Amino acid sequence: MLNLVLFGPPGAGKGTQSKKLIEKYDLIHLSTGDLLRGEIAQGTDLGLEAKKLMDDGKLVPDAVVIGMISNKLDANKEAKGFIFDGFPRTVAQAEALDQLLESKQSAISGMTALEVNDDELERRLLERGKESGRPDDANPEVIRKRIKEYNDKTAPVAGFYQNQNKFKNINGVGSVEDIFGAIIDVIEEYSK
Ligand code: B4P
């Protein structure tokens, strides 16, 4: 089973690369950002709570996203594997994910981190904001807050996987195809 965590700051290209990877490897794409936006679109209580935080560039509580991932794992028992996109975003989420997978006799194969500098992240997200209508992409101040949340709470997750010898970083600046090729190389390593 291939269970890959795609890691990186907001706008690093996790969603972009996930779409290509699930096609190539026939995996299930689990994006907590997409799941939360789905809840918002349906107007659920969870969505209403999440929207306030997301629009302000903050992370949603761990228990909320862990519960969503647990439901998705249960709903996809026959899957060949998963791409975790935008999850785990805190060390508590990473610990919970290990426990969830262990209870299903599975484990994370490895993490791939996309490295992109802050100026490029801001440029990409503002560009996407022109078309996506996402409130969190429209405002430079909110984008900078998201990057700060990443540096404060999410960056330590890399160390969690480094300690397990399950971490590889790659340059996330370049053409989408070249970056895809570099991720495939990492996956081949994890699959050996
Ligand atoms: P997410 O939906 O996860 O989104 P993201 O970090 O903004 O984007 P991603 O890295 O996927 O970028 P993309 O490929 O789209 O999070 C949104 C919010 O949800 C968070 O701020 C938080 O509030 C909440 N949330 C989500 N998960 C959570 C969790 N686990 N815990 C708590 N809260 C959580 O790329 C961005 C743009 O760059 C695109 O327009 C793309 O076309 C472009 N791009 C991609 N690759 C490129 C390249 N190589 N060159 C040039 N442009 C490129």
Tab-separated table of N, CA and C in Angstrom, residues 1-5 21 24-25 27 80-83 107-112 165-168 182-192:
chain	number	residue	atom	x	y	z
A	1	MET	N	0.855	-1.205	0.000
A	1	MET	CA	0.000	0.000	0.000
A	1	MET	C	0.882	1.243	0.000
A	2	LEU	N	0.586	2.187	-0.893
A	2	LEU	CA	1.371	3.428	-0.921
A	2	LEU	C	0.580	4.528	-0.221
A	3	ASN	N	1.109	5.030	0.884
A	3	ASN	CA	0.461	6.130	1.611
A	3	ASN	C	1.447	7.287	1.680
A	4	LEU	N	1.225	8.273	0.817
A	4	LEU	CA	2.184	9.370	0.714
A	4	LEU	C	1.623	10.653	1.324
A	5	VAL	N	2.431	11.322	2.140
A	5	VAL	CA	2.068	12.659	2.634
A	5	VAL	C	2.750	13.678	1.741
A	21	LEU	N	-0.766	12.614	-9.306
A	21	LEU	CA	-0.312	11.379	-8.650
A	21	LEU	C	-1.435	10.352	-8.513
A	24	LYS	N	-1.807	8.590	-11.822
A	24	LYS	CA	-0.716	7.661	-12.164
A	24	LYS	C	-0.734	6.396	-11.302
A	25	TYR	N	-0.995	6.556	-10.006
A	25	TYR	CA	-0.870	5.409	-9.096
A	25	TYR	C	-2.213	4.834	-8.630
A	27	LEU	N	-4.614	6.112	-6.663
A	27	LEU	CA	-4.733	6.304	-5.210
A	27	LEU	C	-5.959	7.166	-4.901
A	80	LYS	N	-5.990	1.284	-2.921
A	80	LYS	CA	-4.595	0.841	-3.099
A	80	LYS	C	-3.645	1.686	-2.257
A	81	GLY	N	-4.114	2.855	-1.866
A	81	GLY	CA	-3.295	3.748	-1.061
A	81	GLY	C	-3.884	5.149	-1.096
A	82	PHE	N	-3.241	6.053	-0.367
A	82	PHE	CA	-3.787	7.414	-0.224
A	82	PHE	C	-2.705	8.464	-0.436
A	83	ILE	N	-3.115	9.596	-1.000
A	83	ILE	CA	-2.272	10.792	-0.983
A	83	ILE	C	-2.872	11.714	0.069
A	107	ALA	N	0.530	1.907	7.328
A	107	ALA	CA	1.454	2.937	7.821
A	107	ALA	C	1.743	3.927	6.701
A	108	ILE	N	2.294	5.075	7.073
A	108	ILE	CA	2.743	6.046	6.076
A	108	ILE	C	3.998	5.502	5.391
A	109	SER	N	4.024	5.565	4.048
A	109	SER	CA	5.213	5.124	3.314
A	109	SER	C	6.292	6.199	3.412
A	110	GLY	N	5.890	7.460	3.275
A	110	GLY	CA	6.856	8.543	3.378
A	110	GLY	C	6.225	9.896	3.108
A	111	MET	N	6.995	10.929	3.417
A	111	MET	CA	6.545	12.301	3.170
A	111	MET	C	7.433	12.927	2.089
A	112	THR	N	6.815	13.678	1.174
A	112	THR	CA	7.575	14.472	0.210
A	112	THR	C	7.232	15.929	0.443
A	165	ASN	N	12.764	8.384	9.513
A	165	ASN	CA	13.432	8.160	8.213
A	165	ASN	C	12.439	8.086	7.064
A	166	LYS	N	11.432	8.959	7.117
A	166	LYS	CA	10.388	8.944	6.080
A	166	LYS	C	10.211	10.349	5.513
A	167	PHE	N	11.314	11.043	5.249
A	167	PHE	CA	11.202	12.438	4.791
A	167	PHE	C	12.136	12.702	3.624
A	168	LYS	N	11.593	13.308	2.548
A	168	LYS	CA	12.440	13.751	1.427
A	168	LYS	C	11.915	15.091	0.953
A	182	ALA	N	10.171	14.647	-10.200
A	182	ALA	CA	10.987	14.531	-8.975
A	182	ALA	C	10.212	13.788	-7.885
A	183	ILE	N	8.899	14.009	-7.812
A	183	ILE	CA	8.084	13.302	-6.801
A	183	ILE	C	8.041	11.804	-7.132
A	184	ILE	N	7.919	11.490	-8.417
A	184	ILE	CA	7.891	10.079	-8.823
A	184	ILE	C	9.188	9.383	-8.402
A	185	ASP	N	10.325	10.078	-8.592
A	185	ASP	CA	11.609	9.503	-8.170
A	185	ASP	C	11.591	9.165	-6.673
A	186	VAL	N	11.018	10.080	-5.876
A	186	VAL	CA	10.957	9.845	-4.426
A	186	VAL	C	10.054	8.649	-4.124
A	187	ILE	N	8.919	8.572	-4.821
A	187	ILE	CA	7.984	7.456	-4.581
A	187	ILE	C	8.655	6.122	-4.912
A	188	GLU	N	9.435	6.111	-5.995
A	188	GLU	CA	10.136	4.865	-6.361
A	188	GLU	C	11.072	4.451	-5.224
A	189	GLU	N	11.729	5.443	-4.612
A	189	GLU	CA	12.613	5.136	-3.470
A	189	GLU	C	11.824	4.518	-2.321
A	190	TYR	N	10.660	5.148	-2.001
A	190	TYR	CA	9.842	4.651	-0.880
A	190	TYR	C	9.275	3.262	-1.181
A	191	SER	N	9.111	2.957	-2.465
A	191	SER	CA	8.470	1.679	-2.822
A	191	SER	C	9.458	0.522	-2.846
A	192	LYS	N	10.766	0.806	-2.703
A	192	LYS	CA	11.776	-0.271	-2.780
A	192	LYS	C	11.679	-1.230	-1.595
